[in-house]
PDB file of C-alpha atoms in Angstrom:
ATOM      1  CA  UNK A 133      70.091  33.197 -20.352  1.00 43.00           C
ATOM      2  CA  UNK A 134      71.090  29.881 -22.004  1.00 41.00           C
ATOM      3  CA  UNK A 135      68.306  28.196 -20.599  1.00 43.00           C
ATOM      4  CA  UNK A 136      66.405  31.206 -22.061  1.00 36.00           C
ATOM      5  CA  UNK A 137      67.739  30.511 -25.258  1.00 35.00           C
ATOM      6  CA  UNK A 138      66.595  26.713 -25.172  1.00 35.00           C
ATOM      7  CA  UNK A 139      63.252  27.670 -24.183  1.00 36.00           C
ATOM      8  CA  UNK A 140      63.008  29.510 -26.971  1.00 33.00           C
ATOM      9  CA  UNK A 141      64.624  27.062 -29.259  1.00 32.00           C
ATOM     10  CA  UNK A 142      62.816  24.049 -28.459  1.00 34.00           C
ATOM     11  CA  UNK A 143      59.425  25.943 -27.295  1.00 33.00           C
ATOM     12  CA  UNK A 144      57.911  23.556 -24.962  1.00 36.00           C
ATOM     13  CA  UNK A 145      59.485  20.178 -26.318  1.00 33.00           C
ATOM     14  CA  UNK A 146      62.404  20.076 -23.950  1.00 35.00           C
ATOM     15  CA  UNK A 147      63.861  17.096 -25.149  1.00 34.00           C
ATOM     16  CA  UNK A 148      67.370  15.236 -24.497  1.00 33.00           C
ATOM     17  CA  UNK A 149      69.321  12.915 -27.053  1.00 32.00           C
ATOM     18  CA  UNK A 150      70.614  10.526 -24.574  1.00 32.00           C
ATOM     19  CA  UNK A 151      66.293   9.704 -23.984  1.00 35.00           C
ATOM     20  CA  UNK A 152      66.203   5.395 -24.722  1.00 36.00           C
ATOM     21  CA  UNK A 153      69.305   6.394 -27.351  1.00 39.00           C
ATOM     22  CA  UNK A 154      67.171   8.944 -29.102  1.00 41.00           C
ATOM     23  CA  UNK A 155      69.393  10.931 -31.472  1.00 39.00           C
ATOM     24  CA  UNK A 156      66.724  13.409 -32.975  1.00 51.00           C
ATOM     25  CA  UNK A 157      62.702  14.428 -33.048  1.00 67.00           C
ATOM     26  CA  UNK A 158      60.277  13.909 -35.494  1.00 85.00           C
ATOM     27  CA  UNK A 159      57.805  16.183 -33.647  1.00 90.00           C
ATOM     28  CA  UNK A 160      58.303  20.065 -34.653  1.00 86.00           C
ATOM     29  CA  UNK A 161      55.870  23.181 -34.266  1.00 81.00           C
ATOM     30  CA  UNK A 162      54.467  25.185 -36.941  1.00 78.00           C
ATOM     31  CA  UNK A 163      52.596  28.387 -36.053  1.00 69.00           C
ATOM     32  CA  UNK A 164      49.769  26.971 -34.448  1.00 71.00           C
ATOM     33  CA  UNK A 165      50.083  23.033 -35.266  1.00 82.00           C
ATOM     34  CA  UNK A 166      52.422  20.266 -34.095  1.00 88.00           C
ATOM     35  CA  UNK A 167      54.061  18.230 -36.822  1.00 90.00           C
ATOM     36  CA  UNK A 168      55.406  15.214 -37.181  1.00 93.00           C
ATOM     37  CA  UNK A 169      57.452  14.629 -39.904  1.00 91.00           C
ATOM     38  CA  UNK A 170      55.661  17.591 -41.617  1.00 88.00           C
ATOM     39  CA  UNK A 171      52.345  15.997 -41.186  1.00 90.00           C
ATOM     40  CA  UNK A 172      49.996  17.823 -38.540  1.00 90.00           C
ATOM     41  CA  UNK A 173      49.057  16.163 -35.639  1.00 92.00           C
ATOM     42  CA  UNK A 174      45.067  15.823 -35.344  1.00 87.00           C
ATOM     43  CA  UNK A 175      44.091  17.253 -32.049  1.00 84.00           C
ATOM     44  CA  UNK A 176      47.215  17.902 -30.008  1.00 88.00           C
ATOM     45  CA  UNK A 177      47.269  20.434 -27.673  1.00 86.00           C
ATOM     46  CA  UNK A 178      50.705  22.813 -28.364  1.00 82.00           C
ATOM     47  CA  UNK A 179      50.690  24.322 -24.482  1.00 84.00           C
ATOM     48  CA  UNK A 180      51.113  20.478 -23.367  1.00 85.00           C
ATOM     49  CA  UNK A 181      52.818  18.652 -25.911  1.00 88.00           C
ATOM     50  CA  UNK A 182      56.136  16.609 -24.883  1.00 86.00           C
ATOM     51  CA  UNK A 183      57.805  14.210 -27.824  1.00 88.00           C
ATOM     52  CA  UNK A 184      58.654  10.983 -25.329  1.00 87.00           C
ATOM     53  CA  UNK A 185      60.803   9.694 -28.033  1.00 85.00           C
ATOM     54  CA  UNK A 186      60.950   6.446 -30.337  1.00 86.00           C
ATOM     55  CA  UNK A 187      57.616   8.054 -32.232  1.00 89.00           C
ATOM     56  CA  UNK A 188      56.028   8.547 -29.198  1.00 91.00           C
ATOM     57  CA  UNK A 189      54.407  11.860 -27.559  1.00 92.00           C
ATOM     58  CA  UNK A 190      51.580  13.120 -24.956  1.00 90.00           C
ATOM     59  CA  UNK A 191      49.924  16.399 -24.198  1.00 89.00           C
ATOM     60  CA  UNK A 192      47.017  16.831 -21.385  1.00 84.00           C
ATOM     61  CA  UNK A 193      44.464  14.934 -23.699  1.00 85.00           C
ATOM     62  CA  UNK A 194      46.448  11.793 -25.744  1.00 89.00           C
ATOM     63  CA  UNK A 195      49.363   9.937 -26.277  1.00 91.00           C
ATOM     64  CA  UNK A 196      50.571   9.599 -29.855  1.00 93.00           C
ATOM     65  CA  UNK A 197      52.640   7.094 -31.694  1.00 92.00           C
ATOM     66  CA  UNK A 198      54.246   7.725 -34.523  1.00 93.00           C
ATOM     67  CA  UNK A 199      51.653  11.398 -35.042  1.00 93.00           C
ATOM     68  CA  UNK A 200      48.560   8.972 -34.085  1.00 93.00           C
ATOM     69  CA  UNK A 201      46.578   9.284 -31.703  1.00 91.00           C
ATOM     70  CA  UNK A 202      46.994   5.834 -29.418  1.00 88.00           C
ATOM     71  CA  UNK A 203      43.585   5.155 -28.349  1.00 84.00           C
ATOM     72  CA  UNK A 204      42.575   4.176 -24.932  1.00 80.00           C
ATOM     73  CA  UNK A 205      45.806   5.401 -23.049  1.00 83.00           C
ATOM     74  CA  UNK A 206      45.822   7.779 -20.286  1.00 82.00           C
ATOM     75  CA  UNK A 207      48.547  10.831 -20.823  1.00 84.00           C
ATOM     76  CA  UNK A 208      48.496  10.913 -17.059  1.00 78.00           C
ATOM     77  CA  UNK A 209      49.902   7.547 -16.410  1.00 78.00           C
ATOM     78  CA  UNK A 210      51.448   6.906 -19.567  1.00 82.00           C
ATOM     79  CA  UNK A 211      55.447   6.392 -18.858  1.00 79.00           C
ATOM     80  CA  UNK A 212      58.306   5.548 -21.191  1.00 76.00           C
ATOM     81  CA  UNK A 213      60.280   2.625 -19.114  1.00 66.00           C
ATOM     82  CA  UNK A 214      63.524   0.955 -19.057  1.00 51.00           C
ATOM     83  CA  UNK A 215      63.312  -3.163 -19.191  1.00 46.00           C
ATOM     84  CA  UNK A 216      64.895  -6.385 -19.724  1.00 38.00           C
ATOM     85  CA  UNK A 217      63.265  -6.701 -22.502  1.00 42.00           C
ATOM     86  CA  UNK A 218      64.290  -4.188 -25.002  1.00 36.00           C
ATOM     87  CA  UNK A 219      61.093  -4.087 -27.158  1.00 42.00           C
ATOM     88  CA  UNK A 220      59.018  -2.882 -24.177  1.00 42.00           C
ATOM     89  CA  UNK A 221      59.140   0.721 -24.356  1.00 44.00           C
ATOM     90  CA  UNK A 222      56.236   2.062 -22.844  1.00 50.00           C
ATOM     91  CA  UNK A 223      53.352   1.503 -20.263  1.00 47.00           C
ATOM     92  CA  UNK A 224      50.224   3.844 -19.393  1.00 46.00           C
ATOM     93  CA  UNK A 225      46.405   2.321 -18.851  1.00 41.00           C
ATOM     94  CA  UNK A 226      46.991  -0.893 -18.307  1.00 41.00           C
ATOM     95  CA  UNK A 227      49.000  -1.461 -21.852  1.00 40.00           C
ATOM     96  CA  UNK A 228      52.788  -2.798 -22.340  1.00 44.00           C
ATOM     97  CA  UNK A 229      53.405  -0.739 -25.884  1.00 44.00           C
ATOM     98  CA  UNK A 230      55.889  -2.509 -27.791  1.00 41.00           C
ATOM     99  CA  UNK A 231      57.708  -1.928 -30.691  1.00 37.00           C
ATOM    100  CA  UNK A 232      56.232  -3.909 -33.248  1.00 36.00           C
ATOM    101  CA  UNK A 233      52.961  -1.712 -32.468  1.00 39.00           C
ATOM    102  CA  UNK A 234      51.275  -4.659 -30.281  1.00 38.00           C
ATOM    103  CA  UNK A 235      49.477  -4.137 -26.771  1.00 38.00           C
ATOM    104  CA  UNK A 236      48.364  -6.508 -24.109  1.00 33.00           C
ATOM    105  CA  UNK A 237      46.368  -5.618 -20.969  1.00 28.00           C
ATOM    106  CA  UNK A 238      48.965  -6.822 -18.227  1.00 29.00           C
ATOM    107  CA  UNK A 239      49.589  -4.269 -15.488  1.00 28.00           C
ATOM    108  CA  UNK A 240      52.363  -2.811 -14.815  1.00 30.00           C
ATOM    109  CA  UNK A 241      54.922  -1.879 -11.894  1.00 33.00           C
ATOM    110  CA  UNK A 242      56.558   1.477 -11.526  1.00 32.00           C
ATOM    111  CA  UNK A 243      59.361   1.630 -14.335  1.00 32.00           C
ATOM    112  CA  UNK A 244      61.947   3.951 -15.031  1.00 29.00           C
ATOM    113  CA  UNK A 245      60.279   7.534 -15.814  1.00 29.00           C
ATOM    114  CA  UNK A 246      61.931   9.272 -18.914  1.00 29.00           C
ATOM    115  CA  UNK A 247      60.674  13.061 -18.487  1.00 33.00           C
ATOM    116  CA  UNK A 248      62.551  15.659 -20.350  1.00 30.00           C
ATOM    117  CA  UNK A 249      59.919  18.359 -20.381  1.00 38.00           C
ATOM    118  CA  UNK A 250      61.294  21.787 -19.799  1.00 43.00           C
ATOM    119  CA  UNK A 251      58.769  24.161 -17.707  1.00 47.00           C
ATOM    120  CA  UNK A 252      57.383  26.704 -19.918  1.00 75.00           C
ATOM    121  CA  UNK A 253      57.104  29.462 -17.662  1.00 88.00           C
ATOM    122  CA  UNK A 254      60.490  31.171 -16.369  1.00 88.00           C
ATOM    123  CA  UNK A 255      60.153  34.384 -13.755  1.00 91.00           C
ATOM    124  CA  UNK A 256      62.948  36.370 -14.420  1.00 88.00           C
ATOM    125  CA  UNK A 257      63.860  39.577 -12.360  1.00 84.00           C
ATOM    126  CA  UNK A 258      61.411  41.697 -13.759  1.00 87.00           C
ATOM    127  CA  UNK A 259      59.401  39.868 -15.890  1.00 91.00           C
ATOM    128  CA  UNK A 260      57.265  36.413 -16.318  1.00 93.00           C
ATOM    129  CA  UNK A 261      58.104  34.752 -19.738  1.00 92.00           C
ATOM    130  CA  UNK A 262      56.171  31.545 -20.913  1.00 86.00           C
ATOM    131  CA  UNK A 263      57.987  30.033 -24.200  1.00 77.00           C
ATOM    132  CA  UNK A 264      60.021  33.173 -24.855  1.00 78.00           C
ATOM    133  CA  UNK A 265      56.843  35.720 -24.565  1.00 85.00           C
ATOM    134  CA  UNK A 266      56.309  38.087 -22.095  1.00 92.00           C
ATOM    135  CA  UNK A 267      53.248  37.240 -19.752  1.00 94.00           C
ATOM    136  CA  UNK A 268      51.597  40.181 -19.331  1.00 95.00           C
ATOM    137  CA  UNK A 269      50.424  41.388 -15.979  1.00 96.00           C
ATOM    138  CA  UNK A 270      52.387  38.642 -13.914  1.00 96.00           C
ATOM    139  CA  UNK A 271      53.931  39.203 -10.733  1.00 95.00           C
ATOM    140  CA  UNK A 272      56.989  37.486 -10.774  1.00 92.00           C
ATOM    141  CA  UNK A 273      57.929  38.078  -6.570  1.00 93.00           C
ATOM    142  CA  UNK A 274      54.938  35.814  -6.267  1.00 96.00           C
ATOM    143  CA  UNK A 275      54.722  33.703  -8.830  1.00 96.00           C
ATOM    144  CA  UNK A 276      54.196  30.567  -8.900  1.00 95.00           C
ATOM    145  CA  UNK A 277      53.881  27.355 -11.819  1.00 92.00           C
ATOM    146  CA  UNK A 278      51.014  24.886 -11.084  1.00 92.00           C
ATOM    147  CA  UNK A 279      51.600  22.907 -14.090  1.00 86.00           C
ATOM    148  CA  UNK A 280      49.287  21.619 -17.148  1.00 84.00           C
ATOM    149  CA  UNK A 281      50.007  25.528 -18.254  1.00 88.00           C
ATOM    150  CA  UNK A 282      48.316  26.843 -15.482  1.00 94.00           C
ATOM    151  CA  UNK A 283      50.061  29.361 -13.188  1.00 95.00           C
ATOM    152  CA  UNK A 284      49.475  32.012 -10.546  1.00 97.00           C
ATOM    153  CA  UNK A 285      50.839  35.056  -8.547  1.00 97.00           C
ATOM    154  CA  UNK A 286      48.746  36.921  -5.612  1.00 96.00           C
ATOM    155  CA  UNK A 287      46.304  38.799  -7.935  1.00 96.00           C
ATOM    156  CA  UNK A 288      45.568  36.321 -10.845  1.00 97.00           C
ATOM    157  CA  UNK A 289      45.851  33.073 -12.655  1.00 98.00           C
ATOM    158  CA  UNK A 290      47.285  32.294 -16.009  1.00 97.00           C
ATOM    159  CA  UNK A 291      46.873  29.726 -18.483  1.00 93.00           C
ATOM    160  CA  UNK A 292      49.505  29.153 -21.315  1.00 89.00           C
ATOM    161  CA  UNK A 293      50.965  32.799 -20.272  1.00 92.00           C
ATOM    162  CA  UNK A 294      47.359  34.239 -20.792  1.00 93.00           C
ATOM    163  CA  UNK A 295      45.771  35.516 -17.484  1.00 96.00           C
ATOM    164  CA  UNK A 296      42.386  33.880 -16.792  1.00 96.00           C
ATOM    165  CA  UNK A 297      40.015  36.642 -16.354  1.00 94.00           C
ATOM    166  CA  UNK A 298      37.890  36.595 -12.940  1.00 92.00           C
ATOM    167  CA  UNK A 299      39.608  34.132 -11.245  1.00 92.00           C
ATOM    168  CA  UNK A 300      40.500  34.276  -7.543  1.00 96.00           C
ATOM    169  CA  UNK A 301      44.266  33.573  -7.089  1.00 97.00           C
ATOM    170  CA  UNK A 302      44.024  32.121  -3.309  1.00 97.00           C
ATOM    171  CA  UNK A 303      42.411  29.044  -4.679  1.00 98.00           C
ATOM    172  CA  UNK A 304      42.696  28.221  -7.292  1.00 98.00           C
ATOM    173  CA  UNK A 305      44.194  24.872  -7.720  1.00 98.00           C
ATOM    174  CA  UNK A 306      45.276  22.836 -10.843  1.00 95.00           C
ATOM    175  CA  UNK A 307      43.249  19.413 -10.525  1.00 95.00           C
ATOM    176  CA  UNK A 308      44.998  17.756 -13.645  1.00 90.00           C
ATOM    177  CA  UNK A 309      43.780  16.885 -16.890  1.00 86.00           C
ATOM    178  CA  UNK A 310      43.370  20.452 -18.283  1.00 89.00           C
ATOM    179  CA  UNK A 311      40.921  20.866 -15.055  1.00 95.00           C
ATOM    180  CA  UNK A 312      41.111  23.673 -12.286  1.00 97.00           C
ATOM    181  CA  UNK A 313      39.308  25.629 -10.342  1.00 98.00           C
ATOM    182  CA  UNK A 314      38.924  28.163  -7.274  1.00 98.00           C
ATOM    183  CA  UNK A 315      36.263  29.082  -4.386  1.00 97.00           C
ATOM    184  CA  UNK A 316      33.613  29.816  -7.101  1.00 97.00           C
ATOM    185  CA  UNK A 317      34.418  28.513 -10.630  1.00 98.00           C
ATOM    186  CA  UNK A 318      35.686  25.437 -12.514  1.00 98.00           C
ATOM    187  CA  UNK A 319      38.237  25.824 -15.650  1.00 97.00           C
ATOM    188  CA  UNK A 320      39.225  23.444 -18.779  1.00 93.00           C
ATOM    189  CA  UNK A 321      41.773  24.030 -20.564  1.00 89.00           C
ATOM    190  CA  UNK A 322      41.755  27.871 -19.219  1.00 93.00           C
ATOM    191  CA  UNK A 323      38.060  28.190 -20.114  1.00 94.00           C
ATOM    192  CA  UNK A 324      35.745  28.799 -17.223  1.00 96.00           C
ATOM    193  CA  UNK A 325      33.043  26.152 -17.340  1.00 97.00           C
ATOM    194  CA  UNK A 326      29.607  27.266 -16.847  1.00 95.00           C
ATOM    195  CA  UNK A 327      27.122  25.357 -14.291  1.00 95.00           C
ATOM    196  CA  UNK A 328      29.516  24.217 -12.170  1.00 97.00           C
ATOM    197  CA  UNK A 329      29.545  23.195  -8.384  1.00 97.00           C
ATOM    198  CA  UNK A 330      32.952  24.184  -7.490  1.00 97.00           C
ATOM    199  CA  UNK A 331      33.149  23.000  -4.293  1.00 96.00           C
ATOM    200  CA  UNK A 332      32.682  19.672  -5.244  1.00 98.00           C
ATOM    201  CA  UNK A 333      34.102  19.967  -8.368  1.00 98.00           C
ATOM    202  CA  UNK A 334      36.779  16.881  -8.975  1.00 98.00           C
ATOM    203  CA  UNK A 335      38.980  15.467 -12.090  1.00 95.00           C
ATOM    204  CA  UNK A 336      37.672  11.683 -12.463  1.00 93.00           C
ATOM    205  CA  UNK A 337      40.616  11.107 -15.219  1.00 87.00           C
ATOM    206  CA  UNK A 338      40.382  10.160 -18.917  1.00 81.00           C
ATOM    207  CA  UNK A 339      39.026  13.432 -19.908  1.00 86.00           C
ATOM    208  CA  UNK A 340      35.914  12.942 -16.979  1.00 93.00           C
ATOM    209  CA  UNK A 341      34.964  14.947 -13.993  1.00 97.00           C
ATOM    210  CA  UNK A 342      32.100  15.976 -11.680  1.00 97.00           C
ATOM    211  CA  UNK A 343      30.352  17.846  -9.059  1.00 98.00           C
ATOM    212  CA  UNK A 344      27.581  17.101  -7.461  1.00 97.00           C
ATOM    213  CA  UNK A 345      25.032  16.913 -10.004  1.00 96.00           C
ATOM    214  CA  UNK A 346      26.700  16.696 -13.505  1.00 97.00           C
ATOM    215  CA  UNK A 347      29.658  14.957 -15.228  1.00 98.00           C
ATOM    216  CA  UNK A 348      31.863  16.503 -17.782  1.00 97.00           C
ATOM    217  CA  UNK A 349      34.028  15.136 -20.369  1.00 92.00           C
ATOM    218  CA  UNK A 350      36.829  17.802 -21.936  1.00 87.00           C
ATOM    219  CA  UNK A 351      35.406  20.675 -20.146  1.00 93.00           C
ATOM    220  CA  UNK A 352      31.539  20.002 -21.695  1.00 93.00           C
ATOM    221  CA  UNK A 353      28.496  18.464 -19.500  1.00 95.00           C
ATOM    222  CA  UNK A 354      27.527  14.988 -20.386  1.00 95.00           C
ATOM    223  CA  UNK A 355      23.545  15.525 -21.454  1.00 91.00           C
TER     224      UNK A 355
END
């Protein structure tokens, strides 16, 4: 139960004070919105949000410094890191982010990975909970976290502890991003997108993906 209780407590930050000598957040949730200090973050996404420390945060779409959204990263690769040089604090897409705010384009080697994201879902012995609310029609004997807030059991498939209606459990896979699919359909965020080729349905990165005869960016077709 105490992890229980942190679940509930921190919701889906998860974060530790020993992160890079981090001592306390700036990012908190308010109903519906993540804050930083009291100021609403434009566009983040609660279900994947996950303060990195030092000002900086990702969900499934950005990464944020400082409640900004840090344009042209990838959330995917983006990695806080542990160097000799103690202004380097984080690399994703190509960058070195620094913390006088500057960038360059060198690339970069695989650096220590600060990750203290708590899963959201937790099966206990009768019941599914994702952040500290009941998931309603789970099967917990067969459930099973796919990550980027999707989940599954034998029957059906969740996203953010809501069940995706329709879906077909056997295979549906999580292809990162906010992107997933099964035999038939493809999903964004939970929502199932219409038009799609599943079978050849694939997450390109960045936001992109494709089947055979369309591309997609965040879950919409690219006229």
């Amino acid at each position: 139960m105490k992890r229980f209780r942190y679940l509930c407590a921190a919701t889906m930050i998860g974060f530790s004070s020993v992160a890079l000598g981090q001592t306390h957040s700036n990012y908190t949730f308010k109903e519906d919105a993540v804050m930083y200090n009291n100021q609403r973050v434009v566009g983040a996404d609660m279900c994947t949000f996950r303060d990195l420390g030092h000002g900086y945060a990702k969900d499934i779409l950005n990464v944020y410094i400082n409640g900004k959204i840090l344009d042209y990263v990838d959330p995917t690769t983006f990695r806080l890191t542990e160097s000799q040089d103690s202004e380097e604090i984080g690399r994703g897409g190509g960058y070195r982010h620094r913390r006088d705010g500057n960038a360059d384009y060198q690339s970069y080697d695989d650096g220590y990975y600060y990750d203290y994201r708590e899963e959201g879902y937790l099966v206990f012995k009768n019941d599914v909970l994702f952040n500290g609310k009941k998931v309603q029609n789970a099967h917990n004997k067969s459930f099973k976290e796919l990550g980027n807030g999707y989940a599954k059991d034998s029957f059906r498939i969740f996203y953010c502890g809501n069940e995706i209606d329709g879906g077909m459990s056997s295979s549906f896979v999580n292809l990162g991003g906010g992107y997933a699919k099964d035999s038939f359909s493809a999903y964004y965020r939970g929502v199932k997108i219409t038009g799609v080729t599943a079978h050849s349905f694939e997450y390109l990165g960045r936001g992109y993906a494709q089947d055979s005869w369309n591309t997609y960016f965040l879950g919409k077709k690219v006229e």
